[in-house]
Amino acid sequence: MPHFRVTKKLANALRVKVPKAPVRSLNPDHEWFADLFPVGREKCVIWVHRSTLFTFVAPGVRAPDLRAFPEMFRFVVPLNLQKLGLPESLADQPGVHSPDTYAPTDDRVVVGSMLDYRHLYAHAVADVGGFMGVDVFDLNAELNDAPMSALKGQS
């Protein structure tokens, strides 16, 4: 099952209550950290897989998208895997099609990587003059090529 570790900002936007006490995941391989952040005038959601730091961003998120948060996640995972040339069957590996749970973020290293990815994303969009000049899937692929200290400098 996807276990979404969400920031306070995203939890508020989703209108979900996350427990204040630490929550242990039944399967850490199914944990995704998520945040809502602005790029220019657009809202974006970023997901980062806990153990691999596989990352992707959904830009231009609106309130109806947030109401369908799990469905949006399940829609964009296979698209991003396909763009990277990976089999869509991998979408089943991180528990994409199982029931969802929500909890607060609990790993500063992953949150730090998520913040780095957010900054890289925002700068890349700004460098090409906004979302009209960017291929979102190519940009997500570039994020996944960025070396991260949490992965000991690997991507």
CSV table of C-alpha atoms in Angstrom, one decimal:
chain,number,residue,atom,x,y,z
A,1,MET,CA,0.0,0.0,0.0
A,2,PRO,CA,1.3,3.5,-0.7
A,3,HIS,CA,2.2,5.1,2.6
A,4,PHE,CA,2.2,8.8,2.0
A,5,ARG,CA,4.5,10.8,4.3
A,6,VAL,CA,3.1,14.3,3.7
A,7,THR,CA,4.2,17.7,4.9
A,8,LYS,CA,1.9,19.8,7.0
A,9,LYS,CA,1.2,22.1,4.0
A,10,LEU,CA,0.1,19.2,1.8
A,11,ALA,CA,-1.9,17.5,4.6
A,12,ASN,CA,-3.8,20.8,5.1
A,13,ALA,CA,-4.4,21.1,1.4
A,14,LEU,CA,-5.6,17.4,1.2
A,15,ARG,CA,-7.7,17.9,4.3
A,16,VAL,CA,-6.3,14.8,5.8
A,17,LYS,CA,-5.4,14.3,9.5
A,18,VAL,CA,-2.1,12.8,10.1
A,19,PRO,CA,-1.3,11.5,13.5
A,20,LYS,CA,1.1,13.5,15.6
A,21,ALA,CA,2.8,10.4,17.1
A,22,PRO,CA,5.3,8.6,15.0
A,23,VAL,CA,3.8,6.1,12.6
A,24,ARG,CA,5.7,3.0,11.5
A,25,SER,CA,5.1,1.8,8.0
A,26,LEU,CA,4.3,-1.9,7.4
A,27,ASN,CA,6.5,-1.9,4.3
A,28,PRO,CA,9.1,0.9,4.0
A,29,ASP,CA,9.4,0.1,0.3
A,30,HIS,CA,5.9,1.5,-0.2
A,31,GLU,CA,6.7,4.9,1.4
A,32,TRP,CA,6.4,8.0,-0.6
A,33,PHE,CA,7.2,11.5,0.8
A,34,ALA,CA,5.1,14.2,-0.7
A,35,ASP,CA,4.8,18.0,-0.6
A,36,LEU,CA,2.9,20.8,-2.2
A,37,PHE,CA,5.0,23.7,-3.5
A,38,PRO,CA,4.8,26.7,-5.8
A,39,VAL,CA,6.7,27.2,-9.0
A,40,GLY,CA,5.8,30.7,-10.2
A,41,ARG,CA,2.1,30.9,-10.1
A,42,GLU,CA,1.5,27.2,-10.4
A,43,LYS,CA,1.1,24.7,-7.5
A,44,CYS,CA,3.1,21.4,-7.9
A,45,VAL,CA,3.1,18.1,-6.0
A,46,ILE,CA,6.4,16.3,-5.6
A,47,TRP,CA,6.7,12.6,-4.6
A,48,VAL,CA,9.9,11.0,-3.5
A,49,HIS,CA,10.3,7.3,-2.8
A,50,ARG,CA,11.9,6.7,0.6
A,51,SER,CA,14.5,4.1,-0.3
A,52,THR,CA,15.3,4.9,-3.9
A,53,LEU,CA,14.6,8.7,-4.0
A,54,PHE,CA,12.8,8.1,-7.3
A,55,THR,CA,11.2,11.4,-7.8
A,56,PHE,CA,8.5,13.0,-9.9
A,57,VAL,CA,6.5,16.2,-9.9
A,58,ALA,CA,3.0,16.9,-11.1
A,59,PRO,CA,2.7,20.6,-12.1
A,60,GLY,CA,-0.4,22.8,-12.4
A,61,VAL,CA,-2.2,21.0,-9.5
A,62,ARG,CA,-5.7,22.4,-8.7
A,63,ALA,CA,-8.1,21.7,-5.9
A,64,PRO,CA,-9.9,18.9,-7.8
A,65,ASP,CA,-6.6,17.2,-8.4
A,66,LEU,CA,-5.9,17.3,-4.6
A,67,ARG,CA,-9.3,15.8,-3.9
A,68,ALA,CA,-8.2,12.9,-6.1
A,69,PHE,CA,-4.6,12.7,-4.7
A,70,PRO,CA,-4.2,8.9,-4.7
A,71,GLU,CA,-5.6,8.7,-8.2
A,72,MET,CA,-3.3,11.4,-9.4
A,73,PHE,CA,-0.4,9.5,-7.9
A,74,ARG,CA,-1.4,6.3,-9.6
A,75,PHE,CA,-1.8,8.0,-12.9
A,76,VAL,CA,1.6,9.7,-13.0
A,77,VAL,CA,3.7,6.8,-11.7
A,78,PRO,CA,3.4,4.7,-14.8
A,79,LEU,CA,3.8,7.7,-17.1
A,80,ASN,CA,7.1,8.6,-15.5
A,81,LEU,CA,8.3,5.0,-15.5
A,82,GLN,CA,7.5,4.8,-19.2
A,83,LYS,CA,9.4,8.1,-20.0
A,84,LEU,CA,12.4,6.6,-18.2
A,85,GLY,CA,12.2,3.5,-20.4
A,86,LEU,CA,11.3,1.3,-17.4
A,87,PRO,CA,8.5,-1.3,-17.5
A,88,GLU,CA,5.1,-0.1,-16.2
A,89,SER,CA,5.0,-3.3,-14.2
A,90,LEU,CA,7.4,-1.6,-11.8
A,91,ALA,CA,4.4,0.6,-10.8
A,92,ASP,CA,3.2,-2.4,-8.8
A,93,GLN,CA,6.4,-2.7,-6.8
A,94,PRO,CA,6.0,0.4,-4.6
A,95,GLY,CA,2.4,-0.5,-3.7
A,96,VAL,CA,0.9,1.8,-6.2
A,97,HIS,CA,-2.4,0.0,-6.5
A,98,SER,CA,-3.1,-0.8,-2.8
A,99,PRO,CA,-5.0,1.2,-0.2
A,100,ASP,CA,-3.5,4.4,1.0
A,101,THR,CA,-2.4,5.7,4.4
A,102,TYR,CA,-1.1,9.1,5.5
A,103,ALA,CA,1.5,10.0,8.1
A,104,PRO,CA,3.8,12.9,8.8
A,105,THR,CA,7.3,13.0,7.3
A,106,ASP,CA,9.8,11.3,9.6
A,107,ASP,CA,13.2,11.4,7.8
A,108,ARG,CA,15.1,14.6,7.6
A,109,VAL,CA,17.4,13.1,4.9
A,110,VAL,CA,14.6,12.3,2.6
A,111,VAL,CA,12.9,15.7,3.3
A,112,GLY,CA,16.2,17.4,2.6
A,113,SER,CA,16.5,15.6,-0.8
A,114,MET,CA,12.9,16.5,-1.5
A,115,LEU,CA,13.7,20.2,-0.9
A,116,ASP,CA,16.8,19.9,-3.2
A,117,TYR,CA,14.6,18.4,-5.9
A,118,ARG,CA,12.0,21.2,-5.5
A,119,HIS,CA,14.7,23.8,-6.0
A,120,LEU,CA,16.2,22.0,-9.0
A,121,TYR,CA,12.7,21.8,-10.5
A,122,ALA,CA,11.8,25.4,-10.0
A,123,HIS,CA,15.1,26.6,-11.4
A,124,ALA,CA,14.8,24.4,-14.5
A,125,VAL,CA,11.3,25.7,-15.2
A,126,ALA,CA,12.5,29.3,-14.7
A,127,ASP,CA,15.5,28.7,-17.0
A,128,VAL,CA,13.2,27.8,-20.0
A,129,GLY,CA,10.8,30.7,-19.3
A,130,GLY,CA,8.0,28.8,-17.6
A,131,PHE,CA,6.0,25.6,-18.0
A,132,MET,CA,5.1,26.4,-21.6
A,133,GLY,CA,8.8,25.7,-22.6
A,134,VAL,CA,9.3,22.5,-20.6
A,135,ASP,CA,8.6,18.8,-21.1
A,136,VAL,CA,7.5,17.8,-17.6
A,137,PHE,CA,8.5,14.1,-18.1
A,138,ASP,CA,11.9,15.1,-19.4
A,139,LEU,CA,12.4,17.3,-16.3
A,140,ASN,CA,11.3,14.5,-14.0
A,141,ALA,CA,13.9,12.3,-15.7
A,142,GLU,CA,16.5,14.9,-15.1
A,143,LEU,CA,15.6,15.0,-11.4
A,144,ASN,CA,16.2,11.3,-11.2
A,145,ASP,CA,19.7,11.7,-12.7
A,146,ALA,CA,20.7,14.3,-10.1
A,147,PRO,CA,23.2,12.8,-7.6
A,148,MET,CA,22.0,13.0,-4.0
A,149,SER,CA,24.0,12.8,-0.8
A,150,ALA,CA,21.4,10.5,0.7
A,151,LEU,CA,22.4,8.0,-2.0
A,152,LYS,CA,26.1,8.6,-1.4
A,153,GLY,CA,26.4,10.8,-4.5
A,154,GLN,CA,24.6,8.5,-6.8
A,155,SER,CA,21.4,9.1,-8.8
